[in-house]
Coordinates of C-alpha atoms in Angstrom, one line a residue:
Chain A
M44 CA 0.0 0.0 0.0
Q45 CA 2.9 2.4 0.7
I46 CA 4.4 1.7 -2.6
V47 CA 1.1 2.3 -4.4
T48 CA 0.7 5.6 -2.5
R49 CA 4.2 6.8 -3.6
S50 CA 3.7 5.9 -7.3
R51 CA 0.3 7.4 -7.7
G52 CA 0.4 10.6 -9.6
Q53 CA 4.0 10.3 -10.6
A54 CA 3.2 10.1 -14.4
L55 CA 0.9 13.1 -14.0
A56 CA 3.7 15.0 -12.3
E57 CA 6.2 14.1 -15.0
T58 CA 3.7 15.1 -17.7
A59 CA 3.1 18.4 -16.0
L60 CA 6.8 19.1 -16.0
A61 CA 7.5 17.9 -19.5
L62 CA 4.4 19.0 -21.4
P63 CA 5.2 22.8 -21.3
V64 CA 8.7 22.0 -22.6
F65 CA 7.3 19.8 -25.3
I66 CA 4.8 22.5 -26.3
V67 CA 7.5 25.1 -26.5
A68 CA 9.6 22.7 -28.6
M69 CA 6.7 22.1 -31.0
F70 CA 6.0 25.8 -31.3
A71 CA 9.7 26.2 -32.1
V72 CA 9.2 23.8 -35.0
V73 CA 6.2 25.9 -36.2
W74 CA 8.2 29.1 -35.9
A75 CA 11.1 27.6 -37.7
L76 CA 8.8 26.6 -40.6
K77 CA 7.2 30.0 -40.8
A78 CA 10.5 31.8 -40.6
G79 CA 12.2 29.6 -43.1
V80 CA 9.4 30.1 -45.7
L81 CA 9.4 33.9 -45.3
G82 CA 13.2 34.0 -45.5
E83 CA 13.1 32.0 -48.8
R84 CA 10.3 34.3 -50.2
V85 CA 12.3 37.4 -49.4
E86 CA 15.3 36.0 -51.2
L87 CA 13.1 35.1 -54.2
A88 CA 11.6 38.6 -54.2
A89 CA 15.1 40.1 -54.5
R90 CA 15.8 37.6 -57.2
Y91 CA 12.8 38.7 -59.3
G92 CA 13.5 42.3 -58.6
G93 CA 17.0 41.8 -60.1
M94 CA 15.6 40.0 -63.1
V95 CA 13.1 42.6 -64.1
S96 CA 15.6 45.4 -63.6
A97 CA 17.9 43.9 -66.3
E98 CA 15.3 44.6 -69.0
T99 CA 13.0 47.2 -67.7
N100 CA 12.0 48.8 -71.0
P101 CA 14.0 48.1 -74.1
Y102 CA 12.1 50.9 -76.0
V103 CA 13.5 53.6 -73.8
Q104 CA 16.8 51.9 -73.0
Y105 CA 17.9 50.6 -76.4
S106 CA 16.3 52.3 -79.4
L107 CA 16.9 55.0 -82.0
Y108 CA 14.2 57.0 -80.1
A109 CA 16.4 56.8 -77.0
A110 CA 19.4 57.7 -79.1
Y111 CA 17.8 60.7 -80.8
E112 CA 16.6 62.0 -77.4
A113 CA 19.9 61.4 -75.6
A114 CA 22.0 63.0 -78.3
A115 CA 19.7 66.1 -78.3
G116 CA 20.4 66.5 -74.6
S117 CA 17.0 65.3 -73.3
P118 CA 17.6 61.6 -72.5
V119 CA 14.5 59.4 -71.9
G120 CA 14.4 58.4 -68.3
A121 CA 14.6 54.7 -67.8
P122 CA 12.6 53.9 -64.6
C123 CA 14.6 52.3 -61.9
A124 CA 13.0 48.9 -61.4
T125 CA 11.5 48.5 -58.0
A126 CA 11.8 45.3 -55.9
P127 CA 8.5 43.5 -55.8
P128 CA 7.9 43.2 -52.1
A129 CA 4.3 42.2 -52.9
L130 CA 5.8 38.9 -53.9
V131 CA 6.0 38.2 -50.2
V132 CA 2.3 39.0 -49.7
D133 CA 0.4 37.6 -52.7
G134 CA 2.8 36.5 -55.3
A135 CA 2.5 39.7 -57.4
P136 CA 3.8 40.6 -59.8
I137 CA 4.6 37.0 -60.8
A138 CA 1.0 35.9 -60.4
A139 CA -0.2 39.5 -60.9
P140 CA -1.6 39.2 -58.2
G141 CA -2.0 35.7 -57.1
Q142 CA -3.8 34.2 -54.2
Q143 CA -3.2 35.9 -50.9
T144 CA -0.5 34.3 -48.9
N145 CA -1.9 32.2 -46.1
A146 CA -1.8 34.2 -42.9
F147 CA 0.3 31.6 -41.2
F148 CA 3.1 32.2 -43.7
S149 CA 2.6 36.0 -43.9
A150 CA 5.1 38.6 -42.8
T151 CA 4.4 40.7 -39.8
N152 CA 1.3 42.9 -40.5
D153 CA 1.3 41.4 -43.9
T154 CA 3.9 43.9 -45.0
S155 CA 7.3 44.0 -46.6
S156 CA 9.4 46.7 -48.1
G157 CA 11.6 47.0 -51.2
T158 CA 14.3 49.4 -52.2
S159 CA 16.1 49.9 -55.4
S160 CA 18.8 52.3 -56.6
C161 CA 20.0 52.6 -60.1
G162 CA 23.0 54.2 -61.6
T163 CA 26.1 53.9 -63.7
A164 CA 29.2 52.2 -62.5
I165 CA 32.6 52.5 -64.1
S166 CA 34.7 49.4 -63.9
T167 CA 38.5 50.0 -64.0
A168 CA 39.3 46.4 -63.2
A169 CA 42.9 45.3 -63.8
G170 CA 43.3 43.8 -67.2
L171 CA 40.5 45.7 -69.0
T172 CA 41.2 46.9 -72.4
A173 CA 39.6 50.2 -71.4
P174 CA 37.4 51.4 -68.5
M175 CA 33.9 49.8 -68.9
V176 CA 30.6 51.4 -68.3
L177 CA 28.0 49.3 -66.5
G178 CA 24.4 50.0 -65.6
Y179 CA 23.4 48.7 -62.2
T180 CA 20.3 48.3 -60.2
N181 CA 20.7 47.4 -56.5
V182 CA 17.5 45.7 -55.3
G183 CA 16.7 45.1 -51.6
V184 CA 13.8 43.4 -49.9
T185 CA 13.0 43.1 -46.2
A186 CA 10.3 41.5 -44.2
S187 CA 9.9 40.1 -40.7
N188 CA 8.2 37.4 -38.7
D189 CA 6.7 37.7 -35.3
I190 CA 8.3 35.4 -32.7
P191 CA 5.8 33.8 -30.3
D192 CA 6.0 35.4 -26.9
F193 CA 7.2 32.3 -25.1
L194 CA 10.1 32.0 -27.5
Q195 CA 11.1 35.6 -27.4
S196 CA 13.1 35.2 -24.1
I197 CA 14.9 32.2 -25.6
L198 CA 15.7 33.8 -28.9
G199 CA 16.2 37.3 -27.5
S200 CA 14.1 39.1 -30.0
S201 CA 10.4 39.8 -30.8
T202 CA 10.8 39.5 -34.6
T203 CA 12.9 37.7 -37.1
Q204 CA 14.2 40.1 -39.7
W205 CA 14.8 38.9 -43.2
S206 CA 16.6 40.8 -45.9
A207 CA 18.1 40.1 -49.2
S208 CA 19.7 42.1 -51.9
V209 CA 20.9 41.7 -55.5
N210 CA 23.2 44.0 -57.5
E211 CA 22.2 43.5 -61.1
L212 CA 24.6 44.7 -63.8
Y213 CA 23.7 45.2 -67.4
S214 CA 24.6 46.9 -70.6
P215 CA 24.5 50.7 -70.4
T216 CA 21.5 52.3 -72.0
M217 CA 21.7 54.6 -75.0
A218 CA 21.3 57.6 -72.7
T219 CA 24.2 56.3 -70.6
L220 CA 26.4 55.6 -73.6
F221 CA 25.9 59.1 -75.0
A222 CA 26.4 60.8 -71.6
C223 CA 29.6 58.8 -71.0
Y224 CA 31.0 59.2 -74.4
P225 CA 30.6 62.8 -75.6
E226 CA 32.3 62.0 -78.9
L227 CA 29.5 59.5 -79.7
A228 CA 26.7 61.9 -78.8
G229 CA 28.3 64.8 -80.6
A230 CA 28.8 63.0 -83.9
F231 CA 25.3 61.4 -83.7
E232 CA 23.6 64.7 -83.1
A233 CA 25.6 66.4 -85.8
S234 CA 24.4 63.9 -88.3
V235 CA 20.7 63.6 -87.3
A236 CA 20.3 67.3 -86.6
P237 CA 23.0 69.2 -88.6
P238 CA 23.6 72.8 -87.7
S239 CA 22.2 75.4 -90.1
P240 CA 23.8 77.1 -91.8
A241 CA 26.3 74.3 -92.4
A242 CA 29.8 74.8 -91.1
V243 CA 32.2 74.3 -94.0
P244 CA 35.3 72.3 -93.0
S245 CA 38.6 74.0 -93.3
T246 CA 40.4 70.8 -94.3
E247 CA 39.7 68.0 -96.7
P248 CA 38.1 65.2 -94.6
I249 CA 40.4 62.3 -95.6
P250 CA 42.2 61.4 -92.3
V251 CA 43.8 58.1 -91.5
P252 CA 41.2 55.8 -89.9
S253 CA 41.2 56.1 -86.1
T254 CA 41.6 53.1 -83.8
G255 CA 41.7 54.5 -80.2
A256 CA 39.1 53.8 -77.5
L257 CA 36.4 56.4 -76.9
N258 CA 37.1 59.0 -74.3
L259 CA 35.1 58.5 -71.1
S260 CA 33.4 61.5 -69.7
S261 CA 34.4 62.4 -66.1
S262 CA 30.7 62.9 -65.2
C263 CA 29.7 59.5 -66.5
A264 CA 29.2 57.7 -63.2
S265 CA 26.3 60.0 -62.2
Q266 CA 24.2 58.9 -65.1
N267 CA 21.6 56.2 -65.0
Chain B
M78 CA 1.5 -4.4 -6.8
Q79 CA 3.8 -5.4 -9.7
L80 CA 1.9 -3.3 -12.2
T81 CA 2.0 -0.3 -9.9
R82 CA 5.7 -0.6 -9.4
H83 CA 6.4 -0.9 -13.2
S84 CA 4.5 2.3 -13.9
R85 CA 6.8 4.4 -11.8
G86 CA 8.5 7.1 -14.0
Q87 CA 7.4 5.5 -17.3
T88 CA 6.4 8.8 -19.0
L89 CA 9.7 10.7 -18.5
P90 CA 11.7 8.8 -21.1
L91 CA 8.9 9.2 -23.6
W92 CA 8.6 12.9 -22.9
S93 CA 12.3 13.3 -23.2
L94 CA 12.4 11.5 -26.5
G95 CA 9.5 13.6 -27.8
I96 CA 11.1 16.8 -26.7
G97 CA 14.4 15.8 -28.2
L98 CA 12.7 14.9 -31.5
A99 CA 10.9 18.2 -31.6
L100 CA 14.1 20.1 -31.0
V101 CA 15.8 18.1 -33.7
I102 CA 13.0 18.8 -36.1
A103 CA 13.1 22.5 -35.2
F104 CA 16.8 22.7 -35.8
A105 CA 16.5 20.8 -39.0
A106 CA 13.8 23.2 -40.2
V107 CA 16.0 26.2 -39.4
Q108 CA 18.9 24.6 -41.1
Y109 CA 16.9 23.7 -44.2
G110 CA 15.6 27.2 -44.5
Q111 CA 19.2 28.4 -44.3
V112 CA 20.2 26.1 -47.1
L113 CA 17.4 27.2 -49.3
R114 CA 18.1 30.9 -48.7
W115 CA 21.8 30.5 -49.5
Q116 CA 21.1 28.4 -52.5
I117 CA 18.9 31.2 -54.0
R118 CA 21.4 33.8 -53.0
A119 CA 24.2 31.9 -54.8
Q120 CA 22.0 31.6 -57.9
N121 CA 21.2 35.4 -57.7
A122 CA 24.9 36.2 -57.5
A123 CA 25.7 33.9 -60.5
D124 CA 22.9 35.3 -62.6
A125 CA 23.9 38.9 -62.0
A126 CA 27.6 38.2 -62.7
A127 CA 26.9 36.4 -66.0
A128 CA 24.7 39.2 -67.3
G129 CA 27.1 41.9 -66.2
A130 CA 30.2 40.3 -67.6
L131 CA 29.0 40.1 -71.2
S132 CA 27.9 43.8 -71.3
V133 CA 31.5 44.5 -72.3
Q134 CA 30.6 43.1 -75.7
T135 CA 27.1 44.4 -76.1
Q136 CA 28.0 48.0 -75.3
Q137 CA 30.7 48.0 -77.9
W138 CA 28.2 46.8 -80.5
N139 CA 25.5 49.4 -79.4
E140 CA 28.1 52.2 -79.8
Q141 CA 29.0 50.9 -83.2
L142 CA 25.4 50.5 -84.4
A143 CA 24.5 54.1 -83.2
M144 CA 27.4 55.4 -85.3
V145 CA 26.5 53.2 -88.3
Y146 CA 23.0 54.7 -88.2
A147 CA 24.4 58.3 -88.0
A148 CA 26.7 57.5 -90.9
S149 CA 23.9 56.1 -93.0
V150 CA 21.7 59.2 -92.4
E151 CA 24.7 61.2 -93.6
E152 CA 25.3 59.0 -96.5
Y153 CA 21.7 59.3 -97.7
R154 CA 22.0 63.1 -97.3
L155 CA 25.2 63.1 -99.4
E156 CA 23.5 61.1 -102.2
E157 CA 20.6 63.5 -102.3
L158 CA 22.9 66.6 -102.2
L159 CA 24.9 65.1 -105.1
Q160 CA 21.7 64.6 -107.1
G161 CA 20.8 68.2 -106.5
M162 CA 24.3 69.4 -107.5
M163 CA 24.1 67.4 -110.7
L164 CA 20.7 68.9 -111.6
A165 CA 21.9 72.4 -110.8
A166 CA 25.1 71.9 -112.8
N167 CA 22.9 70.9 -115.7
N168 CA 20.7 74.1 -115.4
D169 CA 17.7 72.1 -114.5
T170 CA 14.4 73.9 -115.0
R171 CA 13.5 73.4 -111.3
C172 CA 16.3 75.8 -110.2
Q173 CA 16.4 78.3 -113.0
A174 CA 14.0 80.7 -111.2
M175 CA 15.4 80.2 -107.7
P176 CA 16.0 83.5 -105.8
Q177 CA 19.3 84.5 -104.4
Q178 CA 20.2 82.0 -101.7
P179 CA 20.8 83.1 -98.1
G180 CA 24.4 84.2 -97.6
S181 CA 25.1 83.9 -101.3
Q182 CA 25.5 86.4 -104.1
Y183 CA 24.1 84.0 -106.6
S184 CA 20.6 83.1 -107.7
G185 CA 19.2 80.5 -110.0
C186 CA 21.0 77.3 -110.6
V187 CA 24.4 78.8 -109.8
G188 CA 23.1 79.8 -106.4
A189 CA 21.6 76.4 -105.9
F190 CA 24.9 74.7 -106.8
V191 CA 26.9 76.9 -104.4
A192 CA 24.5 76.2 -101.6
L193 CA 24.4 72.5 -102.2
S194 CA 28.1 72.2 -102.5
T195 CA 28.6 74.0 -99.2
A196 CA 26.2 71.6 -97.6
Y197 CA 27.9 68.7 -99.3
K198 CA 31.3 69.5 -97.9
A199 CA 29.9 69.9 -94.4
A200 CA 28.0 66.6 -94.7
L201 CA 31.1 64.9 -96.0
A202 CA 33.0 66.2 -92.9
R203 CA 30.3 64.9 -90.6
Y204 CA 30.2 61.6 -92.4
T205 CA 33.9 61.2 -92.1
A206 CA 33.7 61.9 -88.4
D207 CA 31.0 59.2 -88.1
V208 CA 33.0 56.7 -90.1
Q209 CA 36.0 57.4 -87.9
L210 CA 33.9 56.5 -84.8
V211 CA 32.6 53.4 -86.5
S212 CA 36.3 52.5 -87.1
R213 CA 37.2 53.1 -83.4
T214 CA 34.2 51.2 -82.0
S215 CA 34.7 48.2 -84.4
Q216 CA 38.3 47.4 -83.2
Y217 CA 36.9 45.3 -80.4
T218 CA 37.7 41.7 -81.0
F219 CA 36.3 38.5 -79.5
A220 CA 39.6 38.1 -77.6
N221 CA 39.1 41.5 -76.1
A222 CA 35.6 40.6 -75.0
E223 CA 36.9 37.3 -73.5
N224 CA 39.6 39.2 -71.6
D225 CA 37.3 42.0 -70.4
A226 CA 34.6 39.6 -69.2
N227 CA 37.2 37.7 -67.1
A228 CA 38.5 41.0 -65.7
I229 CA 34.9 42.2 -64.9
I230 CA 34.3 38.9 -63.0
A231 CA 37.5 39.2 -61.1
D232 CA 36.5 42.7 -60.2
F233 CA 33.2 41.4 -59.0
Q234 CA 35.1 39.8 -56.1
T235 CA 37.6 42.6 -55.6
H236 CA 35.0 45.3 -55.3
C237 CA 32.2 43.2 -53.9
G238 CA 29.5 45.2 -52.1
S239 CA 30.1 48.2 -54.4
S240 CA 28.0 49.3 -57.3
S241 CA 30.2 47.4 -59.7
G242 CA 30.8 44.4 -57.4
G243 CA 29.1 41.2 -56.5
D244 CA 28.0 39.4 -53.4
C245 CA 31.0 39.3 -51.0
A246 CA 29.9 36.0 -49.6
F247 CA 30.9 34.1 -52.8
S248 CA 33.8 33.3 -55.0
Y249 CA 33.2 33.7 -58.7
T250 CA 34.6 31.4 -61.3
V251 CA 34.3 31.8 -65.0
T252 CA 34.1 28.2 -66.3
N253 CA 33.7 29.1 -69.9
I254 CA 33.5 32.0 -72.4
S255 CA 33.0 31.0 -76.0
P256 CA 31.3 32.0 -79.2
R257 CA 27.6 31.1 -79.3
S258 CA 27.2 28.6 -82.0
N259 CA 23.4 28.3 -82.3
G260 CA 21.2 30.6 -84.2
L261 CA 19.5 32.3 -81.3
N262 CA 18.1 35.6 -82.3
D263 CA 19.9 35.9 -85.6
V264 CA 18.8 38.8 -87.7
E265 CA 19.2 39.2 -91.4
M266 CA 18.7 42.3 -93.5
S267 CA 19.2 42.1 -97.2
G268 CA 17.8 44.5 -99.7
N269 CA 14.2 45.1 -98.6
V270 CA 13.6 42.0 -96.5
W271 CA 14.2 41.7 -92.8
A272 CA 13.8 38.3 -91.2
I273 CA 14.4 36.9 -87.8
N274 CA 15.4 33.3 -87.4
D275 CA 14.2 32.3 -90.9
G276 CA 16.1 29.0 -90.6
L277 CA 19.3 30.4 -92.1
P278 CA 21.4 31.4 -89.2
G279 CA 24.3 33.6 -90.3
T280 CA 28.0 32.7 -89.8
P281 CA 29.6 36.0 -88.9
K282 CA 33.3 36.4 -88.3
L283 CA 34.4 35.6 -84.8
D284 CA 34.7 39.2 -83.6
Y285 CA 31.0 39.7 -84.5
T286 CA 29.8 36.4 -83.0
P287 CA 27.8 36.8 -79.8
A288 CA 29.6 35.4 -76.8
Q289 CA 28.2 33.1 -74.1
I290 CA 29.5 32.8 -70.6
E291 CA 29.0 30.4 -67.8
I292 CA 29.8 31.3 -64.2
V293 CA 29.8 29.4 -60.9
T294 CA 29.5 31.1 -57.5
C295 CA 30.3 29.1 -54.4
A296 CA 30.5 29.6 -50.7
K297 CA 31.0 27.2 -47.7
V298 CA 28.2 28.1 -45.3
P299 CA 28.7 27.2 -41.7
P300 CA 25.7 25.5 -40.0
I301 CA 23.3 27.8 -38.2
V302 CA 22.8 25.1 -35.6
P303 CA 25.5 24.9 -33.0
S304 CA 27.4 21.7 -32.1
F305 CA 25.8 19.7 -29.4
L306 CA 26.6 16.4 -27.7
G307 CA 29.7 16.0 -29.8
F308 CA 27.7 16.3 -33.0
T309 CA 28.8 19.1 -35.4
P310 CA 26.3 19.8 -38.2
P311 CA 28.1 19.7 -41.6
T312 CA 29.1 22.8 -43.5
F313 CA 26.8 23.5 -46.4
T314 CA 28.2 24.3 -49.9
A315 CA 26.0 26.9 -51.7
V316 CA 26.6 26.7 -55.4
G317 CA 25.1 29.0 -58.0
R318 CA 25.5 28.3 -61.7
A319 CA 24.4 30.6 -64.5
A320 CA 25.0 31.3 -68.1
A321 CA 24.2 34.3 -70.3
T322 CA 24.7 35.4 -73.9
S323 CA 24.7 38.5 -75.9
A324 CA 21.5 38.9 -77.9
M325 CA 19.8 41.5 -79.9
V326 CA 17.1 42.4 -77.5
E327 CA 15.4 44.9 -79.7
Q328 CA 15.1 44.9 -83.5
E329 CA 14.1 48.1 -85.0
W330 CA 12.8 49.3 -88.3
L331 CA 12.6 53.1 -88.4
D332 CA 11.2 55.2 -91.3
P333 CA 13.0 58.5 -90.6
G334 CA 10.8 61.3 -92.0
V335 CA 7.6 59.3 -91.4
I336 CA 7.7 58.0 -87.9
V337 CA 6.9 60.7 -85.4
N338 CA 9.2 61.2 -82.4
P339 CA 6.8 61.0 -79.4
A340 CA 9.0 63.4 -77.4
T341 CA 9.0 66.2 -80.0
G342 CA 5.8 65.5 -82.0
L343 CA 7.9 65.9 -85.2
A344 CA 9.1 63.2 -87.5
F345 CA 12.5 61.7 -86.9
Q346 CA 14.7 63.3 -89.6
P347 CA 12.4 66.0 -91.0
P348 CA 13.2 67.2 -94.5
A349 CA 16.5 69.2 -94.7
T350 CA 16.3 72.0 -97.3
Y351 CA 19.6 73.3 -98.6
A352 CA 18.5 75.5 -101.5
T353 CA 15.3 77.3 -101.2
G354 CA 12.7 78.4 -103.8
G355 CA 13.0 75.6 -106.3
Q356 CA 10.0 74.0 -107.9
V357 CA 8.7 71.1 -105.9
E358 CA 7.6 68.1 -107.8
S359 CA 4.2 66.5 -107.1
D360 CA 5.8 63.6 -105.4
G361 CA 7.7 65.9 -103.0
K362 CA 11.1 65.4 -104.6
D363 CA 12.7 68.6 -105.7
W364 CA 16.3 67.3 -105.3
F365 CA 17.2 70.3 -103.2
T366 CA 15.5 69.0 -100.2
V367 CA 16.6 65.8 -98.5
N368 CA 13.3 63.9 -97.9
Y369 CA 13.8 60.8 -95.8
G370 CA 10.3 59.5 -95.7
G371 CA 8.0 57.1 -97.4
N372 CA 8.2 53.4 -96.9
P373 CA 4.9 51.6 -97.3
A374 CA 6.0 48.5 -95.4
K375 CA 3.6 45.6 -94.7
A376 CA 4.2 42.6 -92.5
Y377 CA 3.2 39.2 -93.7
A378 CA 0.4 37.9 -91.6
S379 CA 1.9 34.4 -91.3
A380 CA 5.6 35.1 -91.0
D381 CA 7.9 37.2 -89.0
A382 CA 9.1 39.2 -92.0
F383 CA 8.4 42.3 -93.9
T384 CA 8.3 43.2 -97.5
V385 CA 8.5 46.6 -99.1
A386 CA 8.6 48.2 -102.5
F387 CA 10.8 51.1 -103.2
Q388 CA 8.4 53.6 -104.7
A389 CA 10.2 56.9 -104.1
D390 CA 13.4 58.3 -102.8
E391 CA 13.5 57.0 -99.2
F392 CA 15.6 56.0 -96.4
T393 CA 14.7 53.3 -94.0
A394 CA 16.8 52.1 -91.1
V395 CA 16.9 48.5 -90.0
T396 CA 19.0 48.0 -86.9
G397 CA 19.0 46.4 -83.5
W398 CA 20.3 46.8 -80.0
W399 CA 22.2 44.4 -77.9
S400 CA 22.1 43.3 -74.3
T401 CA 22.6 40.1 -72.4
I402 CA 20.0 37.5 -71.7
P403 CA 20.1 34.4 -69.4
I404 CA 20.5 31.0 -71.0
K405 CA 20.7 27.5 -69.6
P406 CA 24.2 26.5 -68.3
Y407 CA 25.8 24.6 -71.2
M408 CA 29.0 23.1 -69.8
G409 CA 27.5 19.9 -68.6
T410 CA 28.7 18.3 -65.3
L411 CA 31.4 20.2 -63.5
S412 CA 33.8 18.7 -61.0
D413 CA 34.6 20.5 -57.7
S414 CA 38.1 21.3 -59.0
Q415 CA 36.7 23.4 -61.8
Y416 CA 35.6 26.2 -59.5
A417 CA 36.7 28.0 -56.4
C418 CA 34.7 28.0 -53.2
K419 CA 34.9 30.7 -50.6
S420 CA 35.2 29.4 -47.0

């Protein structure tokens, strides 16, 4: 009878001790799944932002229209591609827009943010035949998960912050080429919009064919 | 009594096992998420590097095509001016009654000839300047492109994190740069027909052959889960692999003088008049005005091609602009020794 008395309730006591720990562990699994999914989606959003930035609008980037306007000093503005943070919310613009993300996998307050900056980079890498002009778009995406209250003290934070960025490089646009190489812009503009009255050359135009690289403008890197 | 004794403490091992399993699953989920993120990040880095590297070739071709267009505008102008000079020299009826030309002491066909010859010399000087730039931008060889693409990729790592750099977490390896041998995006222009991929891919010289590049990015990623009970989770190797090629991303057929520039509301290349007051023919040709327009082009409904008939003096421009596009990696299976991996 004594033994029975000592054993009674022991399993209950053990369960009472272990169950909270087990529940916390299970919620950690749930949190890890949520966080992992959002982290992957943020990385994918940056990826697609970079992809669309490479070919935003061929018409204004690479065309005779763009060349005419750039040579005339009024370059067509090529919009800086924005990161698609909506990708984290409802799949837009890939699904344009798709089904709303299940609340379980959504970011905090169903929000995310995207940044992008565009410009012209000059590469003077060792070994280049001449400095190279590159267009760039730097895309960034951020979003965060809530961490369950009872895990916050363990993880030391109330949210899990996710961020991803991509620096996409591409061929410079016509506007950038003309801004970076004044010789190019000057000769193009002179031919498509010749000055009137025509300036008569003082020498016979039969020079030896040129072979040197184009001269790079010092203000080139500020273009986009 | 026996049963009661055997039940003492029986739930604790089960709970411990369950908690342990839950923690293992949680750590595995965290680690798996980490692996997926790094894998996407590696692919992002590779894609960006491949596209950026080949822009060394495409920008040279865009510069050259812009100057070829400018030179062709000037060449057409020269032909028209020569026609006018010939008519004026032959005392054509259309210039006999022309008034004194601006800045000239002559009228009639003599005045027209002087005005046209002045314009001709100026046009010839501009044309020469255009051709000189075509010459300078056409010196770029395939070997130059190969060298420069390698230099750009090396710079990706050197200046990682900057506007011309890549992702600092990865090493970048160029596994191949070669001429693209298939007919992707070939464009032909001959006479008055423009066709895309009509089954007859061209075989341009090597220096004008689009390049293709394949790049591997790699990083050794330490596990996010700490070592425990003597077990150290393995290091993960994130590998990205991407290829890109130079391609004509926009093909363009412009009728200067007809197509209106949306920015100005005026036709691209409006008529340029060099000798005023001459008689204008019913078709708009007076030989003293360079008229670029008039190409009644029609597209076939069933084919990606155009046909035109030359009906009047006209200038039409067929050109295209280059950029890089992603393609499927083409180097087959790679061994670990073929690329570097950042630890």
